[in-house]
Structures are given as structure tokens and as C-alpha cells.
XYZ file of C-alpha atoms in Angstrom:
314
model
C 0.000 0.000 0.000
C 0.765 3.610 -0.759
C 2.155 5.504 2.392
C 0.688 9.366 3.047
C 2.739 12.277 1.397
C 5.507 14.017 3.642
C 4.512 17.370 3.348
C 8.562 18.216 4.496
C 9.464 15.910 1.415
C 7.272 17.325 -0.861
C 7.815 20.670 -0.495
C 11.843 20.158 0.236
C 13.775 23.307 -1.136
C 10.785 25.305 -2.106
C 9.964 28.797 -1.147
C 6.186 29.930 -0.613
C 6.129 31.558 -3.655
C 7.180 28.513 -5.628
C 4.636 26.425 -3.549
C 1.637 28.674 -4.879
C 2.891 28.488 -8.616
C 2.882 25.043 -8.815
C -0.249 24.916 -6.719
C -1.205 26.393 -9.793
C -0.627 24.365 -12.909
C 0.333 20.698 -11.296
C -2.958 18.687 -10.225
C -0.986 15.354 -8.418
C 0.854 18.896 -6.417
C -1.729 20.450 -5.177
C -3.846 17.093 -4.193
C -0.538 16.192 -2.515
C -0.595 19.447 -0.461
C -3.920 20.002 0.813
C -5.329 15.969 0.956
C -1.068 14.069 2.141
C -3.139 11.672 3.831
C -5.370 11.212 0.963
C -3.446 11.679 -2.252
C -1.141 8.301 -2.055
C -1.479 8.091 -6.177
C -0.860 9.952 -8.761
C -4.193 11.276 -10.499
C -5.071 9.527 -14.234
C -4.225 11.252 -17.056
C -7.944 11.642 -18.065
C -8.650 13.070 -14.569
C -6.366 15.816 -14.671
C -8.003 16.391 -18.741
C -10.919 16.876 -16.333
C -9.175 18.815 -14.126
C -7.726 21.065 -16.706
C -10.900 21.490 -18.065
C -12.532 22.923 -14.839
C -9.213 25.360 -14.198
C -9.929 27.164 -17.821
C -13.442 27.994 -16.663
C -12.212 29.566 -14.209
C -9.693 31.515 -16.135
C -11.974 32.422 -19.047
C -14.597 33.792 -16.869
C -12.402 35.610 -14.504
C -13.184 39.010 -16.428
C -16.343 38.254 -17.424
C -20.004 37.638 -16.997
C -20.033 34.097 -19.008
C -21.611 31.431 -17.295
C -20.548 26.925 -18.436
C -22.347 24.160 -17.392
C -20.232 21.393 -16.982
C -21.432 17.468 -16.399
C -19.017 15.132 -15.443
C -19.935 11.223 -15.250
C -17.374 9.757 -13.461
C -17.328 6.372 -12.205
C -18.474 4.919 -8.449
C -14.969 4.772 -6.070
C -13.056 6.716 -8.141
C -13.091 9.914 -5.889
C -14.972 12.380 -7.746
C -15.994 13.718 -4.182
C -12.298 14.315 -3.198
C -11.749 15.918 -6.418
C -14.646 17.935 -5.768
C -13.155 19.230 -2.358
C -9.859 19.843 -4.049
C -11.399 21.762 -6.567
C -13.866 24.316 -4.113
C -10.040 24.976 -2.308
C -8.364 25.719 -5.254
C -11.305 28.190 -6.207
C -11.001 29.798 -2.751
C -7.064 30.403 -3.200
C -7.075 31.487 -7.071
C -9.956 32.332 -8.446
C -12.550 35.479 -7.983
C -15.485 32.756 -7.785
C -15.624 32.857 -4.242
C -19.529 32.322 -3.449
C -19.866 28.578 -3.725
C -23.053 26.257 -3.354
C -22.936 22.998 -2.815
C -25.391 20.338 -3.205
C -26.106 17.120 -2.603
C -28.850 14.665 -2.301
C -29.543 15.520 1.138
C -28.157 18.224 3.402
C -25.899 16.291 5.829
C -23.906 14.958 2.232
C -23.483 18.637 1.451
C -22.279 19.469 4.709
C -19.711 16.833 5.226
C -18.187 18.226 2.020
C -17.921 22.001 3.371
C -16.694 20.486 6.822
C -13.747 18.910 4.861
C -12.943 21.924 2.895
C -12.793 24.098 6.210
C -10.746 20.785 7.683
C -8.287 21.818 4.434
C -8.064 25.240 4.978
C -7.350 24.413 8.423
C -4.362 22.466 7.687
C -1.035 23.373 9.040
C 0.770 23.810 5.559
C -2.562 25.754 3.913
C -2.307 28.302 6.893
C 1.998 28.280 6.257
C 1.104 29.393 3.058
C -1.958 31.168 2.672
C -2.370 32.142 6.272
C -5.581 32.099 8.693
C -8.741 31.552 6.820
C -10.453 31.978 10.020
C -9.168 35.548 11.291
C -12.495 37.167 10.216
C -14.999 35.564 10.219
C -18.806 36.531 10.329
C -21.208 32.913 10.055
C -19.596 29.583 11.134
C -22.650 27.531 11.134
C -22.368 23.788 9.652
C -24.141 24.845 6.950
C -23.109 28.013 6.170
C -19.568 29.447 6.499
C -18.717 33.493 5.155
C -15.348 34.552 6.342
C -12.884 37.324 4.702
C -9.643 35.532 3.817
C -6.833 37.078 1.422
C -8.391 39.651 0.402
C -11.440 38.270 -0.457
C -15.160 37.805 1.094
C -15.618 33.906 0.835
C -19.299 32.175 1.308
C -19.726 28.198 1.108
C -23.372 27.134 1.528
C -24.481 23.151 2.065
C -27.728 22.392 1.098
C -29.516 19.262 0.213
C -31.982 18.605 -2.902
C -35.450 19.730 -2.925
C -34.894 22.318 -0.882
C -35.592 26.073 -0.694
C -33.396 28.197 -2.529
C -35.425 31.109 -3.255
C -33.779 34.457 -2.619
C -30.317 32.938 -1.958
C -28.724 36.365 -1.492
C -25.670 36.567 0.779
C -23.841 40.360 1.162
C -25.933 41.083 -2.111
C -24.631 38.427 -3.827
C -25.725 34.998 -5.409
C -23.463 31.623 -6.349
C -21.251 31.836 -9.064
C -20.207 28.128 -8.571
C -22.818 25.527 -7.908
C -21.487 22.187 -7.245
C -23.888 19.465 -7.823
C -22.508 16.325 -6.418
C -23.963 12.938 -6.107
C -27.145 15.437 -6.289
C -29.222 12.579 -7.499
C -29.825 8.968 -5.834
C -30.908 5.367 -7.150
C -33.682 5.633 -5.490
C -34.756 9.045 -7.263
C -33.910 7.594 -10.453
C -35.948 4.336 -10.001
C -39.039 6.393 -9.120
C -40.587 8.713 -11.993
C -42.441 11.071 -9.897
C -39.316 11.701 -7.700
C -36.647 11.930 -10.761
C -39.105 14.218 -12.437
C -39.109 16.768 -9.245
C -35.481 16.748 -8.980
C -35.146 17.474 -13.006
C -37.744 20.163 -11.895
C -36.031 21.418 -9.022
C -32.691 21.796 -10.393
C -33.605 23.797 -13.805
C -36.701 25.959 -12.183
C -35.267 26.636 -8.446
C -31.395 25.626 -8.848
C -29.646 26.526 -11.432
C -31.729 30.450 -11.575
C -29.794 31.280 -8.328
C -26.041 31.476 -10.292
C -24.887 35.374 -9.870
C -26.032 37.448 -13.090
C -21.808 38.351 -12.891
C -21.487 34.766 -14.052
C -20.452 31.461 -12.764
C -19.992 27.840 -13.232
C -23.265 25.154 -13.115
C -21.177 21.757 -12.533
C -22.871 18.319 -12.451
C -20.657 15.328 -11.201
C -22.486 11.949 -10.460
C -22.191 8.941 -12.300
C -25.126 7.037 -14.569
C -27.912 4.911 -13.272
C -29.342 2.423 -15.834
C -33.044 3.808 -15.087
C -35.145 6.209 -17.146
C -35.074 8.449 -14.657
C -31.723 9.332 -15.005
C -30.437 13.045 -14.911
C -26.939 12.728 -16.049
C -28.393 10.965 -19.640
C -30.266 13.862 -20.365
C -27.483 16.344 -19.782
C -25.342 14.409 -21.514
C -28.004 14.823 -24.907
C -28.348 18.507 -24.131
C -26.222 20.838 -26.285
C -26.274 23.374 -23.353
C -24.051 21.217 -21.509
C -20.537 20.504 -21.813
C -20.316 16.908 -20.874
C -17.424 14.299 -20.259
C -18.188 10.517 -19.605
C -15.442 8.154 -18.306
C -16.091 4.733 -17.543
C -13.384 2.488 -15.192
C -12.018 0.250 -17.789
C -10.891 1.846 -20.848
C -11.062 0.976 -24.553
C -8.160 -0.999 -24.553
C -8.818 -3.083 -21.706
C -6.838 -0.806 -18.894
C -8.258 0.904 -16.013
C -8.910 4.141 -15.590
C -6.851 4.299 -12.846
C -5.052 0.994 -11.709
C -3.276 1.988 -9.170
C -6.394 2.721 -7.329
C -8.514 -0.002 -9.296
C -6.310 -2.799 -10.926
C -8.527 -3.993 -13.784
C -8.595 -7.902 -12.573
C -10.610 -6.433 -9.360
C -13.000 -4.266 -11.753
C -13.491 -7.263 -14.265
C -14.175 -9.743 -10.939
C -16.594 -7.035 -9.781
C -18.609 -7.132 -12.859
C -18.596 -11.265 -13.548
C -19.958 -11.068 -9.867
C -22.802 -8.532 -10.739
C -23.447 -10.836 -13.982
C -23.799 -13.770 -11.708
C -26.419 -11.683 -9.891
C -28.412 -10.622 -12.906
C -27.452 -6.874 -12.617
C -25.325 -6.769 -15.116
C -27.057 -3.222 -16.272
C -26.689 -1.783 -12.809
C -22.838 -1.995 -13.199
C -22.499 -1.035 -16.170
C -24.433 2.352 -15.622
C -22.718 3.505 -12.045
C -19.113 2.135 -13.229
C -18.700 2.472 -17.117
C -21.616 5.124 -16.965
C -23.336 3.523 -19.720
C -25.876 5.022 -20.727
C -29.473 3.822 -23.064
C -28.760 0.281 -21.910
C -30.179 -2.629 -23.464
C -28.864 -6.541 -24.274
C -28.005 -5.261 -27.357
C -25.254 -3.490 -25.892
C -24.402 -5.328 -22.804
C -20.746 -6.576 -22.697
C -19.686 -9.771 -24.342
C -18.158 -11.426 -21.098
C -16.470 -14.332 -23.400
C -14.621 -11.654 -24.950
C -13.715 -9.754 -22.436
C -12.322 -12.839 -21.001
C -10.278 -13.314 -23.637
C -8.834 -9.911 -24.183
C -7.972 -10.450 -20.430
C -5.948 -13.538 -20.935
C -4.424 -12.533 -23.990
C -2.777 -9.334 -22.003
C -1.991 -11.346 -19.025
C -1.676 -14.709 -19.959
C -0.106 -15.510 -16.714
C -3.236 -14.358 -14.289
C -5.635 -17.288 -13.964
């Protein structure tokens, strides 16, 4: 196993001011830096794509009032919430989007996110570096945290789905980053009626509250295989920029092995074919989406892709 970064070893040498610029451009860095417990691998290459992706928003619309909306279906266990936390930190240090919502499918999801992010910023090398974020601060509530911090007046609000947003106006301003993670459960996509309310909820009561100064609508979940999936339909919509990954890749690797060698994904999935939900897996971990037997994976095949790459592995 992986040991936790040495925060002494990784930033050996380095002055603050090199620390921040690399903070800057190097994902595996900065994950190393604020999550050394967390971060014992290096990130995939199509996670920090995703990554990248994210930090241009946030440069394009620095100057102006553009607004993206981003949907990101990213496969179960392969810690889209981390790089969710990661990402509201590195907003708060660089970035002039400094009102940030975040919501999940119920509140106490959304609040053990914004507990973690404070649990960052409270960090021994983030307060080295960047200094006290808690020197000023005006609410502290579990929900709700607005505190001045380098220069600038920061707001993180946890809510869950389905729940009232009207007149979210903090200081005379509104979100210009909502985070919607996990925002949607099985559950809610197995049942019409429910799926239909959340669909409702997020385009009628959600998504109006982003600041008129513009902002960033970002989606991150993974598929479900029932109709009342979200992610599907954002993924059809040409108002959405959308990126799928699924854990094993076209040519038979995983997305990321260190984390998820591809023998455990592929026993995973024979197990969930044993079990006749064959569809189930292949929505929530290869985000497959439309799913019918048409489509399903050729197990025999797979098998024998397997063996041909490792002949060795039984």
C-alpha cells in the first residue's frame, strides 16, 4: 500500500512563492498538499483532462459575466468527491469565484463536504502558506460558512436537494459556482415522480440562483441504468458541456489501476453478472448510458482480451 505524502518531502527546497505556482498548474501537487493523507497516487491522465478542463473555466470567466455548465460522469470509487473538495479549495485560493453552493442529495452529504474543505483550509501547511482563513470571520454555522480571507469575502453554503433556494442572497450576492454532487440517488432515479421533481427542481429553483456576474453550473455523479436518469439527459443537451469516463478503458486498462487494478473491476462485474445486474454496473461504473442486451458486454470476450494481455493471471 501507498504511504501518506511528507509534506517536508514534498515541499523540500521550495519557497512559498514557488509552492503557490505550482499549486497552480500541477494537479498530483496540489492534491498532494492540501489531501497528504489522501493523495497516495498519482491522479489519471484523463482526470487531470478533467481537471484542466474545470481550471480554464475559471480563467476564461475571470473578467467576465459568461456562465458553463459542466457534467461530469465519473465512475463509483473513483473519488470524484475528493476531487470535488480539491477543486472548491483551489477556487477559494485562485480564483474570484468565491460564493460557492454545494449540493447534494440531502443536506448532511453537502455538509460533510464544506466540513472537509474548512478541515483543508485548516491544515497546518494551507495556513503556512496562505495564512488564517479563520481571522475574520462573520457565520460559522455547519451549513453556512462566510469569512474574509486574502483579500477576499468567501461564502460556502451546504444544502440538500429539494430544498428552498429562493432568494439565496448573501452580502448582495448569489453563487457563481454551484457544485452538484452525487445530487441525485438510485432511489430518485428508479421512481418517476421523484426523478421528475429533482429534473424540476434543479432547472426551475437551482440553477436560476447562479450570480447574473457569471459562474460555473457543474454536475458530477455517475449514470444509473433507469429512465429516470439526470446525467443521460445532460449528456443529450447541447447546453451542456459533458465528459463521460467509464473504469475500464477501450483498450482493456483501467482508468486508474493503481487505485482499481482492472482484474478487481473485471471480478466485480462477472460477480454482478452472476447476480443478474449486469445493467446496474455497467451504468454507475462504465456510466453507460441507453442500456439494453443489445449493448451489454460480451463477457467471453472480455475474457479473452484479459488472458491474452496477461496470460499468466488465472
Amino acid at each position: 500500500k501507498a504511504k501518506p505524502v511528507s509534506i517536508d518531502d514534498l515541499t523540500a527546497g521550495m519557497t512559498r512563492k514557488e509552492i503557490i505556482a505550482k499549486m497552480v498548474v500541477d494537479f498530483d501537487f496540489i492534491s498532494m498538499f492540501l489531501l497528504p493523507q489522501v493523495s497516495k497516487y498519482r491522479w489519471p491522465k484523463l482526470m487531470k483532462a478533467i481537471w484542466n478542463l474545470l481550471a480554464d473555466c475559471l480563467s476564461d470567466l475571470q473578467e467576465d459575466a459568461g456562465e458553463a455548465n459542466l457534467a461530469l460522469a465519473i465512475p463509483r470509487g473513483f473519488a470524484k468527491t475528493t476531487f470535488m473538495k480539491i477543486y472548491i479549495v483551489y477556487c477559494i485560493l485562485f480564483s474570484r469565484h468565491t460564493f460557492i453552493l454545494i449540493v447534494c442529495s440531502v443536506d448532511a452529504n453537502a455538509e460533510n463536504i464544506l466540513k472537509d474543505v474548512i478541515g483543508i483550509l485548516d491544515s497546518p501547511q494551507v495556513r503556512s502558506v496562505f495564512g488564517n482563513w479563520d481571522t475574520e470571520k462573520y457565520n460559522d454555522r455547519q451549513d453556512f460558512k462566510h469569512f474574509k480571507f486574502m483579500g477576499k469575502d468567501i461564502i460556502l453554503k451546504a444544502k440538500g436537494a429539494n430544498t428552498s433556494l429562493r432568494g439565496l442572497n448573501v452580502g448582495n450576492r448569489r453563487p457563481d459556482i454551484i457544485l452538484m454532487d452525487d445530487i441525485q440517488t438510485e432511489e430518485s432515479a428508479k421512481s418517476p415522480v421523484e426523478s421528475e421533481s429533482l429534473k424540476t427542481w434543479i432547472m426551475s429553483t437551482l440553477l436560476p440562483t447562479v450570480s447574473p456576474e457569471g459562474g460555473i453550473n457543474l454536475f458530477i455523479g455517475n449514470s444509473y441504468s433507469y429512465e429516470g436518469a439526470i446525467l443521460p439527459l445532460l449528456v443529450k443537451s447541447k447546453e451542456w458541456l459533458t465528459l463521460t469516463l467509464g473504469c475500464i478503458l477501450s483498450d482493456g486498462t483501467s482508468l486508474w489501476p493503481e487505485l482499481h487494478p482492472v482484474e478487481k473491476l473485471l471480478a466485480h462485474y462477472r460477480r454482478d453478472v452472476a447476480m443478474g445486474v449486469e445493467a446496474i454496473w455497467l451504468a454507475q461504473y462504465m456510466n453507460a448510458m441507453d442500456i439494453n442486451r443489445a449493448n451489454l458486454i460480451d463477457l467471453a470476450r472480455v475474457g479473452a482480451m484479459f488472458a491474452k494481455r496477461w496470460p499468466d493471471c488465472s
